[in-house]
Short mmCIF file of C-alpha atoms in Angstrom, two decimals:
data_model
loop_
_atom_site.label_atom_id
_atom_site.label_comp_id
_atom_site.label_asym_id
_atom_site.label_seq_id
_atom_site.Cartn_x
_atom_site.Cartn_y
_atom_site.Cartn_z
CA ARG O 15 122.02 110.30 83.64
CA ASN O 16 120.62 110.20 80.04
CA GLY O 17 117.91 107.43 80.85
CA ALA O 18 117.38 104.22 78.66
CA PRO O 19 116.43 103.71 75.27
CA GLY O 20 112.42 104.74 74.96
CA PHE O 21 112.82 106.03 78.48
CA PRO O 22 113.91 109.01 79.57
CA LEU O 23 115.45 109.97 82.54
CA GLY O 24 112.85 112.03 83.85
CA GLY O 25 109.93 109.31 83.29
CA LEU O 26 112.43 106.96 84.87
CA MET O 27 113.13 108.54 88.19
CA ASN O 28 109.10 109.13 88.08
CA ARG O 29 109.06 105.14 88.01
CA VAL O 30 111.78 104.63 90.79
CA ILE O 31 110.06 107.34 93.01
CA MET O 32 106.70 105.91 92.58
CA ASP O 33 107.93 102.37 93.11
CA GLN O 34 109.66 103.90 96.58
CA ILE O 35 106.31 105.58 97.77
CA GLY O 36 104.45 102.40 97.09
CA GLU O 37 106.58 99.98 98.98
CA HIS O 38 106.99 102.80 101.49
CA GLU O 39 110.27 103.27 101.24
CA LEU O 40 110.27 107.04 102.14
CA ALA O 41 113.36 108.11 102.94
CA ALA O 42 114.50 106.33 99.80
CA ALA O 43 111.91 108.53 97.88
CA ARG O 44 113.12 111.57 99.29
CA VAL O 45 116.80 110.92 98.28
CA SER O 46 115.76 110.31 94.85
CA LEU O 47 113.45 113.24 94.71
CA SER O 48 116.51 115.54 95.65
CA ALA O 49 118.07 113.87 93.06
CA PHE O 50 115.52 114.44 90.64
CA PRO O 51 117.09 116.39 87.62
CA GLN O 52 115.84 119.99 87.37
CA THR O 53 116.10 119.70 83.70
CA ALA O 54 113.79 121.60 81.24
CA ASP O 55 111.90 118.38 80.35
CA VAL O 56 110.80 117.40 83.81
CA ASN O 57 110.83 120.68 85.56
CA PHE O 58 107.67 121.68 86.61
CA THR O 59 105.98 118.67 86.09
CA MET O 60 102.83 117.55 87.69
CA ASP O 61 104.82 114.47 89.07
CA LEU O 62 107.67 116.55 90.67
CA ARG O 63 105.01 118.98 92.34
CA SER O 64 103.00 115.83 93.81
CA PHE O 65 105.76 113.79 94.81
CA PRO O 66 106.60 115.37 98.03
CA LEU O 67 102.92 115.59 99.06
CA GLU O 68 102.55 112.01 98.56
CA ILE O 69 105.61 111.34 100.76
CA ASP O 70 103.83 113.17 103.54
CA VAL O 71 100.78 111.61 102.96
CA ALA O 72 102.40 107.95 102.95
CA ALA O 73 103.92 109.10 105.99
CA GLY O 74 100.58 110.31 107.82
CA ASN O 75 102.30 113.75 108.14
CA TRP O 76 99.18 115.52 107.91
CA ARG O 77 100.35 119.25 108.66
CA ASP O 78 103.17 119.01 106.02
CA THR O 79 100.61 117.75 103.62
CA LEU O 80 98.75 120.86 103.42
CA ALA O 81 102.06 122.76 103.32
CA HIS O 82 102.37 121.73 99.83
CA GLU O 83 99.02 123.42 98.77
CA GLY O 84 101.23 126.26 97.26
CA ASN O 85 102.73 123.23 94.59
CA MET O 86 99.06 123.59 92.88
CA ARG O 87 99.04 127.27 92.93
CA THR O 88 102.85 127.09 91.33
CA TYR O 89 101.77 124.30 88.83
CA LEU O 90 98.43 126.31 87.56
CA ASN O 91 100.49 129.39 87.27
CA ALA O 92 103.08 127.50 85.19
CA PHE O 93 100.22 125.76 83.32
CA PRO O 94 97.40 127.28 83.35
CA HIS O 95 95.44 125.12 80.50
CA ASN O 96 95.98 121.81 82.70
CA PRO O 97 93.95 122.62 85.95
CA HIS O 98 93.19 119.01 86.00
CA ALA O 99 96.12 117.76 86.97
CA ALA O 100 96.48 119.54 89.78
CA ARG O 101 92.63 118.69 90.95
CA THR O 102 93.19 114.88 90.73
CA ARG O 103 96.74 115.11 91.57
CA ILE O 104 96.95 117.09 94.72
CA LEU O 105 93.43 118.18 95.82
CA PRO O 106 92.39 114.45 97.10
CA PHE O 107 95.46 114.50 99.07
CA LEU O 108 94.98 118.01 100.61
CA ALA O 109 91.30 117.19 101.07
CA LEU O 110 92.26 114.08 103.45
CA ALA O 111 94.79 116.03 105.25
CA HIS O 112 92.08 118.29 106.28
CA ALA O 113 90.06 115.68 107.32
CA ARG O 114 92.89 113.75 109.33
CA LEU O 115 93.13 116.92 111.06
CA GLY O 116 89.55 116.92 112.09
CA GLU O 117 88.90 120.07 109.64
CA PHE O 118 85.99 118.50 107.70
CA ALA O 119 84.77 121.86 106.46
CA ALA O 120 87.96 122.46 104.91
CA ALA O 121 88.07 119.23 103.75
CA GLU O 122 84.95 119.46 101.81
CA ARG O 123 86.18 122.50 100.24
CA ALA O 124 89.15 121.03 99.12
CA ILE O 125 87.54 118.16 97.47
CA ALA O 126 84.44 120.01 95.98
CA PRO O 127 86.28 120.96 92.71
CA THR O 128 87.36 117.60 91.91
CA PRO O 129 86.22 115.73 89.01
CA ALA O 130 82.95 113.53 89.42
CA ASP O 131 84.71 110.76 87.51
CA CYS O 132 88.70 111.04 89.30
CA TYR O 133 88.77 107.52 91.39
CA PRO O 134 91.25 108.59 93.73
CA CYS O 135 89.35 111.86 94.44
CA LEU O 136 85.90 109.77 94.70
CA ILE O 137 87.82 107.59 97.25
CA ALA O 138 89.30 110.78 99.34
CA ARG O 139 85.51 111.66 99.41
CA ALA O 140 84.40 108.49 100.82
CA GLN O 141 87.31 108.46 103.38
CA ILE O 142 86.40 112.25 104.35
CA ALA O 143 82.91 110.79 104.79
CA GLU O 144 83.93 108.24 107.02
CA LEU O 145 86.49 110.08 108.89
CA ALA O 146 83.76 112.75 109.90
CA GLY O 147 81.51 109.85 111.25
CA GLN O 148 78.95 109.83 108.39
CA HIS O 149 79.10 105.99 107.60
CA ALA O 150 76.24 106.05 104.86
CA ARG O 151 77.75 108.83 102.90
CA ALA O 152 80.98 107.17 102.93
CA GLU O 153 79.42 103.74 101.56
CA TYR O 154 77.60 106.05 98.75
CA TRP O 155 81.18 107.30 97.71
CA PHE O 156 83.13 104.05 98.07
CA ALA O 157 80.25 102.96 95.66
CA LYS O 158 80.68 105.40 93.36
CA ALA O 159 84.43 104.77 93.36
CA ASP O 160 84.16 101.10 92.85
CA ALA O 161 81.90 101.90 89.61
CA ALA O 162 84.40 104.37 88.52
CA GLY O 163 87.00 101.65 88.53
CA PRO O 164 85.70 98.48 88.89
CA SER O 165 88.63 96.55 88.04
CA LEU O 166 91.11 98.60 90.48
CA PRO O 167 91.66 97.68 93.77
CA LEU O 168 92.08 100.96 96.00
CA ALA O 169 88.48 101.82 96.78
CA PRO O 170 87.86 98.13 98.12
CA GLU O 171 91.00 98.36 100.37
CA ALA O 172 89.99 101.85 101.69
CA GLU O 173 86.31 100.71 102.44
CA GLY O 174 87.90 97.69 104.13
CA ARG O 175 90.14 99.77 106.31
CA ALA O 176 87.19 101.81 107.00
CA LEU O 177 85.15 98.69 107.83
CA LEU O 178 87.86 97.53 110.21
CA ASP O 179 88.08 100.98 112.09
CA ARG O 180 84.51 100.54 112.24
CA GLY O 181 84.46 96.82 114.28
CA GLN O 182 83.13 95.12 111.13
CA PRO O 183 86.18 92.89 110.39
CA ASP O 184 84.05 90.20 108.70
CA GLN O 185 82.97 92.92 106.22
CA ALA O 186 86.42 94.19 106.05
CA ILE O 187 87.98 90.96 104.99
CA ALA O 188 85.45 90.68 102.36
CA GLU O 189 86.52 94.17 100.77
CA PHE O 190 90.16 92.96 101.25
CA THR O 191 89.40 89.89 99.45
CA VAL O 192 88.15 91.77 96.42
CA ALA O 193 91.07 94.30 96.46
CA ASN O 194 93.55 91.22 96.49
CA ARG O 195 91.58 89.52 93.77
CA ARG O 196 91.52 92.53 91.57
CA GLY O 197 95.15 93.30 92.03
CA PRO O 198 97.47 91.02 94.20
CA HIS O 199 100.72 93.59 93.89
CA PHE O 200 98.61 96.55 94.15
CA ALA O 201 100.87 98.48 96.40
CA ASP O 202 102.87 98.66 92.90
CA PRO O 203 101.92 102.28 92.07
CA LEU O 204 102.95 101.77 88.19
CA GLU O 205 100.31 98.98 88.58
CA VAL O 206 97.09 101.33 89.75
CA TRP O 207 97.67 104.79 90.58
CA GLY O 208 99.86 105.79 87.44
CA ASP O 209 96.85 105.04 85.21
CA ALA O 210 94.03 105.94 87.78
CA LEU O 211 95.05 109.69 88.46
#
């Protein structure tokens, strides 16, 4: 209940939940989140605000994802000096949810305020363009994401999925190979998302 030497309980719980989401153990992540300690040191943290949203994204629950929009407002009301965290941890997911539901204007509005150097935001921009059938624009944003995180595997993995959906398996395999070379265990959120967000 008190964490471990050098690791406060809130930090340990963050890592446990991130691992569970990364391993797609979403039921376990929900249980862990419900047991997340509501103490002064972890309450209203960005992780606490973004984990329910990330679980819904991983599950493909796009309407439920959009229901978390209030979390960003709550976080900004509690921490008005840190809009960057909300813009990089919540807006990309909200924008992607809108795009998955075919709400492209809303997706573009949601992603617009995100920083130009935010790796997951650039990937989300590419995915939104891809879902809208704007393949050249998607390629542009995938290239920007890859330039922003040249050692990270998420952009080539996302581009590989896009190419596969377009019916271009050879090009998709090439992107998946790049992703695997950069991070053979890239599904581990501690390796990528923890540093990238």
